PDB file as gemmi writes it, atoms N, CA and C in Angstrom:
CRYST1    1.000    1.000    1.000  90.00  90.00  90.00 P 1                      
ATOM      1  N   UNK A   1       3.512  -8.322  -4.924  1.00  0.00           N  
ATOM      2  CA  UNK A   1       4.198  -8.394  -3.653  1.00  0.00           C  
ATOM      3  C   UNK A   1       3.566  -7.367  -2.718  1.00  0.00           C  
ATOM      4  N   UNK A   2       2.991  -7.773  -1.993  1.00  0.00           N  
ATOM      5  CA  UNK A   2       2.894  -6.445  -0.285  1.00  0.00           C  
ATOM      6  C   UNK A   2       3.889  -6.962   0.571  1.00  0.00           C  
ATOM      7  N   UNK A   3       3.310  -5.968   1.628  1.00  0.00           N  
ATOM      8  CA  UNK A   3       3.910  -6.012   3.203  1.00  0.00           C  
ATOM      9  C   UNK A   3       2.963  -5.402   3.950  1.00  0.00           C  
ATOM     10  N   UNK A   4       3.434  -6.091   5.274  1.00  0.00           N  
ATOM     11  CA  UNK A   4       2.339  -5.003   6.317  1.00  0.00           C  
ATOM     12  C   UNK A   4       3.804  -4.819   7.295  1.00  0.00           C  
ATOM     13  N   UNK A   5       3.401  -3.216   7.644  1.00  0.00           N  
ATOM     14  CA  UNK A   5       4.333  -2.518   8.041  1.00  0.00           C  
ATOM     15  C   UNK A   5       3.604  -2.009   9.367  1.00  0.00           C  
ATOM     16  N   UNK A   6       4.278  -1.175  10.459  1.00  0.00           N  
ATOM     17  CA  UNK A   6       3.527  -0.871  11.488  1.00  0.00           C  
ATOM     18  C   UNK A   6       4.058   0.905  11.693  1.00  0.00           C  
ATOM     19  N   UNK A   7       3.135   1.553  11.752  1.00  0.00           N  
ATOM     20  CA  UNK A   7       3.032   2.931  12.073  1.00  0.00           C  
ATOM     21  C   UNK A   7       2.174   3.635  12.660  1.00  0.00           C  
ATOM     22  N   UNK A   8       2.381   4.508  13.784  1.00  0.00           N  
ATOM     23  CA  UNK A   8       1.525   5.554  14.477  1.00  0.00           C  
ATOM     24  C   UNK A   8       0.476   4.038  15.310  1.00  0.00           C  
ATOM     25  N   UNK A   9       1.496   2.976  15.468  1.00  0.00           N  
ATOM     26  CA  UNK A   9       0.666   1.982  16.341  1.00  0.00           C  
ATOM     27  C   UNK A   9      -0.463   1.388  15.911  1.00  0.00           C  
ATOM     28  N   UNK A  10      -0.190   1.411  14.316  1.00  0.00           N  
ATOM     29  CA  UNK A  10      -1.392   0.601  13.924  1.00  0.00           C  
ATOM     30  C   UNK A  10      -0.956  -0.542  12.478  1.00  0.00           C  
ATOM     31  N   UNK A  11      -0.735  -1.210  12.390  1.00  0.00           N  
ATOM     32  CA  UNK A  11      -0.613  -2.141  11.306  1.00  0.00           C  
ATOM     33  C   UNK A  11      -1.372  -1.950   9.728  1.00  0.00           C  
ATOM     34  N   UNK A  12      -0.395  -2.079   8.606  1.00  0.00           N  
ATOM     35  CA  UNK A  12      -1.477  -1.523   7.418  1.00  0.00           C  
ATOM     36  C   UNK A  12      -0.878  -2.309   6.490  1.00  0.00           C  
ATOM     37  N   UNK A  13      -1.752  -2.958   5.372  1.00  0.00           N  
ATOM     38  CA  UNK A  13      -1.301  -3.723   4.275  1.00  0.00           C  
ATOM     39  C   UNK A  13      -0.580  -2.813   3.236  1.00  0.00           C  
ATOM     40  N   UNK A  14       0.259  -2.800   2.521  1.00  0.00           N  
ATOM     41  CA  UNK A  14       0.680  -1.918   1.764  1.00  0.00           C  
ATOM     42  C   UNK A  14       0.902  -2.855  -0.036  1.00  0.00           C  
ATOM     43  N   UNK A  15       1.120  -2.070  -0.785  1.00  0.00           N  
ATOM     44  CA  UNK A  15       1.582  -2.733  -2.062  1.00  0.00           C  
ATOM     45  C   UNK A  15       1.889  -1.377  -3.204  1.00  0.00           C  
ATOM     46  N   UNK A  16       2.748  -1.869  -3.812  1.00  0.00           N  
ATOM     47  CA  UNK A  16       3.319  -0.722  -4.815  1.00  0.00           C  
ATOM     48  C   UNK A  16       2.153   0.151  -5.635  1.00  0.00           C  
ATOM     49  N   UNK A  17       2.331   1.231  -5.706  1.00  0.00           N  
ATOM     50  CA  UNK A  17       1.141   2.128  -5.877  1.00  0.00           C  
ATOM     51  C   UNK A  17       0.445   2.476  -5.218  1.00  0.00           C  
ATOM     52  N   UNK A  18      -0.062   1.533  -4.260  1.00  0.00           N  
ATOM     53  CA  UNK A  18      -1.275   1.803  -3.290  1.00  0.00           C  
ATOM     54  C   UNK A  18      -1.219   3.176  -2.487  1.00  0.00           C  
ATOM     55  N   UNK A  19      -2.597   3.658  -2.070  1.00  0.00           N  
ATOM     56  CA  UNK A  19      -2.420   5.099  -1.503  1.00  0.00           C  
ATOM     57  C   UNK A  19      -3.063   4.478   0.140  1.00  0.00           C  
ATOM     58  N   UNK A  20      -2.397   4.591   1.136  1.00  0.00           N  
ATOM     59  CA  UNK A  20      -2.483   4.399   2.214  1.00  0.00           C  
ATOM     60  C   UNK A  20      -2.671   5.489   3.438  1.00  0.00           C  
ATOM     61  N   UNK A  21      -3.797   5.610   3.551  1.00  0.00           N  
ATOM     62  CA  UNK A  21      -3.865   6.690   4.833  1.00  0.00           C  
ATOM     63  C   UNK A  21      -3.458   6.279   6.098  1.00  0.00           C  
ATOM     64  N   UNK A  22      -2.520   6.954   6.603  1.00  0.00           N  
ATOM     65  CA  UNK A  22      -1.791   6.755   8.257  1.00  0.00           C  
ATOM     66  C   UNK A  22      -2.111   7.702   9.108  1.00  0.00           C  
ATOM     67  N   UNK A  23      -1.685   7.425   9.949  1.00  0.00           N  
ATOM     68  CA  UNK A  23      -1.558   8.442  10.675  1.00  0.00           C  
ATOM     69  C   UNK A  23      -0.649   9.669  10.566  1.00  0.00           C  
ATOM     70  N   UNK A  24      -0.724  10.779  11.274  1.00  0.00           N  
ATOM     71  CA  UNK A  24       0.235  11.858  10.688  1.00  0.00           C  
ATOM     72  C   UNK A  24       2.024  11.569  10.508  1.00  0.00           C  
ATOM     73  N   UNK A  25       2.347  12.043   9.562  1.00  0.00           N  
ATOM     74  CA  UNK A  25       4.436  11.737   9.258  1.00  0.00           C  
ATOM     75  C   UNK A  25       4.514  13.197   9.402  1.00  0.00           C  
ATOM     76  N   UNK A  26       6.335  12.936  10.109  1.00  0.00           N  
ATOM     77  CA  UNK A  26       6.696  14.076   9.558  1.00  0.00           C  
ATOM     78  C   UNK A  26       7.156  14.711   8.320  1.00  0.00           C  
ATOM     79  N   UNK A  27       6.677  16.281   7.947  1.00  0.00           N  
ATOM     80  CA  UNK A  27       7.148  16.807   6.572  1.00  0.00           C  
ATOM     81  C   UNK A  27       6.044  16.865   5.777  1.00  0.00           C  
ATOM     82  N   UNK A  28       6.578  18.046   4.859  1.00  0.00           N  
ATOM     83  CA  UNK A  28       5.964  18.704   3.756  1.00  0.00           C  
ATOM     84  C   UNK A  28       4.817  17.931   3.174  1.00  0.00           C  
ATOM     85  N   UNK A  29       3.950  18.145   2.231  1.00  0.00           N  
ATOM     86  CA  UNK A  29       3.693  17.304   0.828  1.00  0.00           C  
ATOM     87  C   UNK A  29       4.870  16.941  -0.306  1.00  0.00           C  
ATOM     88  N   UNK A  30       4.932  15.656  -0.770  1.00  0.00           N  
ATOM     89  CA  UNK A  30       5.970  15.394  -1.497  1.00  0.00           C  
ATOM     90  C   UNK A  30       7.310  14.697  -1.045  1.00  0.00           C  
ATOM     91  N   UNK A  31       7.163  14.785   0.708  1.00  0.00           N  
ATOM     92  CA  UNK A  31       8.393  14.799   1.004  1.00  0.00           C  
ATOM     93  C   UNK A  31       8.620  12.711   0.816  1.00  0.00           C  
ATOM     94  N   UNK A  32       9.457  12.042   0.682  1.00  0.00           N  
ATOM     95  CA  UNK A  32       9.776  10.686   0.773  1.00  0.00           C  
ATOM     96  C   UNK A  32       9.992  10.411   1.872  1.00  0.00           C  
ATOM     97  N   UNK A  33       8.993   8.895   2.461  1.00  0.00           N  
ATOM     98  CA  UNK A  33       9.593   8.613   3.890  1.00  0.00           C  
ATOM     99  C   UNK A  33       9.516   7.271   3.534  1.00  0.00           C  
ATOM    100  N   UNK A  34      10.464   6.477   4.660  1.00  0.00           N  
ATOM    101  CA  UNK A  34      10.711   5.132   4.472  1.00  0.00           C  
ATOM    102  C   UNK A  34      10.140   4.376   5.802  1.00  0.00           C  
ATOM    103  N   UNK A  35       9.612   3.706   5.794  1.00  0.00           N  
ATOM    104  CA  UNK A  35       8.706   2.887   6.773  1.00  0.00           C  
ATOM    105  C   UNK A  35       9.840   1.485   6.974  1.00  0.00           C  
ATOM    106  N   UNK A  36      10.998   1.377   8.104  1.00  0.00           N  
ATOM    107  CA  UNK A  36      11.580   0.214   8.600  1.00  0.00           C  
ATOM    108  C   UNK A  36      10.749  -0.768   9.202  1.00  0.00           C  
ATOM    109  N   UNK A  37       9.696  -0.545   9.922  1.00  0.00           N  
ATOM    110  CA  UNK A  37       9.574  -1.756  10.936  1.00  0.00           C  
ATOM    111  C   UNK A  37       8.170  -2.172  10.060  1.00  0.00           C  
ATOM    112  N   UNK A  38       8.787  -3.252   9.043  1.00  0.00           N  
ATOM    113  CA  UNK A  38       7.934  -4.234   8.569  1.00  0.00           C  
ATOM    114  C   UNK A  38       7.732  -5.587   9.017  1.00  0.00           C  
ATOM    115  N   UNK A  39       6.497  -6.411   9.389  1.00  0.00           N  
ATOM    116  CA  UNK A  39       6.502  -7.245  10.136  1.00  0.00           C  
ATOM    117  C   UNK A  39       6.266  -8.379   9.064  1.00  0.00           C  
ATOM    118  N   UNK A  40       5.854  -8.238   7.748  1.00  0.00           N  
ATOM    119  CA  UNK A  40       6.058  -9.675   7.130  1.00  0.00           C  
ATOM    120  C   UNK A  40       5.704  -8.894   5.357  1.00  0.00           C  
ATOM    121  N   UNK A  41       6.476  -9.985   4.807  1.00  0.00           N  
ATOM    122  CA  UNK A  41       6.636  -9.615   3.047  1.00  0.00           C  
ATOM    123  C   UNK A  41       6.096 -10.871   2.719  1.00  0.00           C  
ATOM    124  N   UNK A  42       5.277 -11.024   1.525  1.00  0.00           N  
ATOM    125  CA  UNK A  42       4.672 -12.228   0.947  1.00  0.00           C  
ATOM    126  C   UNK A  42       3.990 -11.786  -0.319  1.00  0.00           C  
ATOM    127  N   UNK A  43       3.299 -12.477  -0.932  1.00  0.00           N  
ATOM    128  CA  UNK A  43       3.328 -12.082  -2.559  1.00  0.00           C  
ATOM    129  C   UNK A  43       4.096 -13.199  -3.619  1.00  0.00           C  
ATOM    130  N   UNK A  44       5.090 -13.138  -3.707  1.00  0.00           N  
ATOM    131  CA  UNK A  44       5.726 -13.949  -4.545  1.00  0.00           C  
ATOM    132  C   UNK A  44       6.369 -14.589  -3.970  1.00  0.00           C  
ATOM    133  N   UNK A  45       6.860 -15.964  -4.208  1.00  0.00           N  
ATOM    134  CA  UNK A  45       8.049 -16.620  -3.513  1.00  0.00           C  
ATOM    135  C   UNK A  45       7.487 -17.229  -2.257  1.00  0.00           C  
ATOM    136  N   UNK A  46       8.337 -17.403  -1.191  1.00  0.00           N  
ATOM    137  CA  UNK A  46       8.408 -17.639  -0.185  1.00  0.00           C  
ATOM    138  C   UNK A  46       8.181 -16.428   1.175  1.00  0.00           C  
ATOM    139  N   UNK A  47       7.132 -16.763   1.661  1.00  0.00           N  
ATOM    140  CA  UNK A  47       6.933 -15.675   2.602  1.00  0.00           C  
ATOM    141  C   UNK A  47       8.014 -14.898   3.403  1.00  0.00           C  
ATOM    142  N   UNK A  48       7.775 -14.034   4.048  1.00  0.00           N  
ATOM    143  CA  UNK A  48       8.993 -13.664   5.136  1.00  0.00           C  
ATOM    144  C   UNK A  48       8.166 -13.031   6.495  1.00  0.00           C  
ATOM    145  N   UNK A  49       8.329 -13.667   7.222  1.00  0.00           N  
ATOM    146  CA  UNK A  49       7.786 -13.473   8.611  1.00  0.00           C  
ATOM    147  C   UNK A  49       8.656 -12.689   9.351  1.00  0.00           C  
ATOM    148  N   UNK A  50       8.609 -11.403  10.180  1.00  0.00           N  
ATOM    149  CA  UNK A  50       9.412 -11.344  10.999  1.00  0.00           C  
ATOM    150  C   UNK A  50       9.412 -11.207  12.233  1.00  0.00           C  
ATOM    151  N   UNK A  51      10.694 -11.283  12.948  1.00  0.00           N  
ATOM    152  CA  UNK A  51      10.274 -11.523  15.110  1.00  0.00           C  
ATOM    153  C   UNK A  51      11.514 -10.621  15.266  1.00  0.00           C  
ATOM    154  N   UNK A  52      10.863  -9.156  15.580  1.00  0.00           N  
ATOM    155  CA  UNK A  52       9.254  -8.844  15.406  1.00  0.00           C  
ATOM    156  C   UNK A  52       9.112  -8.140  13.883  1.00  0.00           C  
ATOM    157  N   UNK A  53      10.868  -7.828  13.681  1.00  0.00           N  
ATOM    158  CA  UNK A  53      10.625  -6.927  12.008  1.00  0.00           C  
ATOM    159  C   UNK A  53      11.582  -8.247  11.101  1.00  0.00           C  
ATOM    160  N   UNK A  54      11.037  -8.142   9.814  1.00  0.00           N  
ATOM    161  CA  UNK A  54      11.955  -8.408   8.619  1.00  0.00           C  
ATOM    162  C   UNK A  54      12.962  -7.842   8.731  1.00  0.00           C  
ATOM    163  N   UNK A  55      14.116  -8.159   8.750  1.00  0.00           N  
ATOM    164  CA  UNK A  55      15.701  -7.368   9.019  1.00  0.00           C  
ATOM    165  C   UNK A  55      15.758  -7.109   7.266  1.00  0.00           C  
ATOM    166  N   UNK A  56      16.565  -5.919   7.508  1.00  0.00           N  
ATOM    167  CA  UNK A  56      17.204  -5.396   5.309  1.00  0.00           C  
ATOM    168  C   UNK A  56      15.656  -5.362   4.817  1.00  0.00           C  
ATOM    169  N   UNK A  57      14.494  -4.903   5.037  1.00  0.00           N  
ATOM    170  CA  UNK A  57      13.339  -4.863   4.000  1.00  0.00           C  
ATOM    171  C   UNK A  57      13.321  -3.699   4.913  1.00  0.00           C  
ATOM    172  N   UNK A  58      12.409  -2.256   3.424  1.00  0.00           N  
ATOM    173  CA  UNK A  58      11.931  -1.419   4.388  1.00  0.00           C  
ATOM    174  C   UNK A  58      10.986  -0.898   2.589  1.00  0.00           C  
ATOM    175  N   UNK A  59      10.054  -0.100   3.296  1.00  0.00           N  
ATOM    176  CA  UNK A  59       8.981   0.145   2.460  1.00  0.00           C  
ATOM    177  C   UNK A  59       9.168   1.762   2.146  1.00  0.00           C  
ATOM    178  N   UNK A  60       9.132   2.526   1.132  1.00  0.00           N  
ATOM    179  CA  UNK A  60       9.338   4.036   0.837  1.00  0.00           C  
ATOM    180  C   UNK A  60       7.962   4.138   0.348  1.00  0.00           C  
ATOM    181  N   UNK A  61       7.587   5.608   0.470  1.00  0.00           N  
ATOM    182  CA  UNK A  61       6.480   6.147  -0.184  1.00  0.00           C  
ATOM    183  C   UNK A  61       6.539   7.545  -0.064  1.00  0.00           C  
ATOM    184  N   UNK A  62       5.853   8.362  -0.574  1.00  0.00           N  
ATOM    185  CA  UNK A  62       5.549   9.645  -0.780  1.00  0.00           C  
ATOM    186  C   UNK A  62       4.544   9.943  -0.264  1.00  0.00           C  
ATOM    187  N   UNK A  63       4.722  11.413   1.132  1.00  0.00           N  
ATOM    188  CA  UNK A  63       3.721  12.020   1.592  1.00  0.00           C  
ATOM    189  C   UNK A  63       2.757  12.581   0.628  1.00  0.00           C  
ATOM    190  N   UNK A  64       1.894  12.283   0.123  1.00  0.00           N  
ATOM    191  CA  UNK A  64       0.665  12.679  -0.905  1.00  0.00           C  
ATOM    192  C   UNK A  64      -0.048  14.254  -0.243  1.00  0.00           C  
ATOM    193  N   UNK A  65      -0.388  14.368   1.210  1.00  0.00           N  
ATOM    194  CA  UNK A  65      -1.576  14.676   1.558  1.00  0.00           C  
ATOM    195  C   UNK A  65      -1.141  15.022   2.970  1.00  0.00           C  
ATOM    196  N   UNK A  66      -1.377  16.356   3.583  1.00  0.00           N  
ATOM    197  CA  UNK A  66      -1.285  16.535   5.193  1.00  0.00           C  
ATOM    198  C   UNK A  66      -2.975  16.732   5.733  1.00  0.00           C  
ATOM    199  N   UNK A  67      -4.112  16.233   6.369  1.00  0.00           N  
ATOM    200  CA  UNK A  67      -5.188  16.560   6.931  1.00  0.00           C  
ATOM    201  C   UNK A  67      -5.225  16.606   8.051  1.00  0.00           C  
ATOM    202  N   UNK A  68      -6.783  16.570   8.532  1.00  0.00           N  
ATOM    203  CA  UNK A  68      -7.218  16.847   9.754  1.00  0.00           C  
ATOM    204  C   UNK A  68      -8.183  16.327   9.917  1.00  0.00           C  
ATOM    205  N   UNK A  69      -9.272  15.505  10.570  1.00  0.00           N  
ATOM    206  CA  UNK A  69     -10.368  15.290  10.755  1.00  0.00           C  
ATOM    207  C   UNK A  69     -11.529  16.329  11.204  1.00  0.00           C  
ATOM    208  N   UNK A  70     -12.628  16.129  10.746  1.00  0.00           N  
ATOM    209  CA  UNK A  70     -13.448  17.476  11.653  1.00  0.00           C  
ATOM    210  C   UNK A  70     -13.241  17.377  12.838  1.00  0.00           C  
ATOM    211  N   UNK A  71     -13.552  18.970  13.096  1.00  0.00           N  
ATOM    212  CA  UNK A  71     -13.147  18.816  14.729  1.00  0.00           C  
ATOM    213  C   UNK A  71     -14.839  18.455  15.380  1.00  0.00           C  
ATOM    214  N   UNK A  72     -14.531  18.138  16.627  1.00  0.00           N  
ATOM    215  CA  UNK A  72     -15.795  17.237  16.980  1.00  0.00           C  
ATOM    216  C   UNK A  72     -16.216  18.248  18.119  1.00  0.00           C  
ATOM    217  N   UNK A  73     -17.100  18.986  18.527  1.00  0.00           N  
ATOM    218  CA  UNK A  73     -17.856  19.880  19.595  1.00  0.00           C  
ATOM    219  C   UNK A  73     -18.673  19.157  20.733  1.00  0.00           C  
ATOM    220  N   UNK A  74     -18.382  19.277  21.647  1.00  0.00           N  
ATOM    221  CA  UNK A  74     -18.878  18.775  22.688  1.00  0.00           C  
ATOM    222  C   UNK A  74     -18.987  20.104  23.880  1.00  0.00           C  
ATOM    223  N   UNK A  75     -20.461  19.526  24.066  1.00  0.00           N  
ATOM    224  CA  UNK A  75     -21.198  20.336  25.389  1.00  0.00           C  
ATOM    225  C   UNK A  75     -21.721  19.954  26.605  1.00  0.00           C  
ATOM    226  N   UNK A  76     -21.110  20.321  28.016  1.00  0.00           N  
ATOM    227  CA  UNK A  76     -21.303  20.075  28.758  1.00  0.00           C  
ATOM    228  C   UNK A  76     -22.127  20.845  29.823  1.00  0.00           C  
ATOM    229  N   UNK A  77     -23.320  20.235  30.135  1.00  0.00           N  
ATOM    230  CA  UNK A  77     -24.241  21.192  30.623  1.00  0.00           C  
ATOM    231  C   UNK A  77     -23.229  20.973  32.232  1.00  0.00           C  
TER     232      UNK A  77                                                      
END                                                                             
């Protein structure tokens, strides 16, 4: 079973276990967050589409990891 869920304005496939990099959440390492606005469940069964979320479905996971990207230097003559 997945879902694709929408966060930090970007859409992401998800599935149990999977390690998913997002954009930044709030809280610790470790902390549990729950992702509501899922836009469709499919996998087993009968799909579920939603306009615009699946109502009663919501996706949990565990903050793994807080980063940063390199920072990028720019010079302006």
């Amino acid at each position: 079973m997945y879902a694709i869920v929408r966060t930090g304005g970007k859409q992401y496939r998800v599935e149990k276990g999977a390690v998913v990099r997002v954009e930044k959440l709030e809280g610790p390492v470790g902390t549990k967050v729950t992702l509501d606005d899922v836009l469709f469940v499919g996998g087993e069964g009968e799909p579920r589409v939603g306009s615009p979320r699946v109502e009663g479905v919501s996706v949990e996971g565990t903050v793994v990891e807080q980063d940063r990207d390199a920072k990028i230097r720019v010079f302006k003559y």
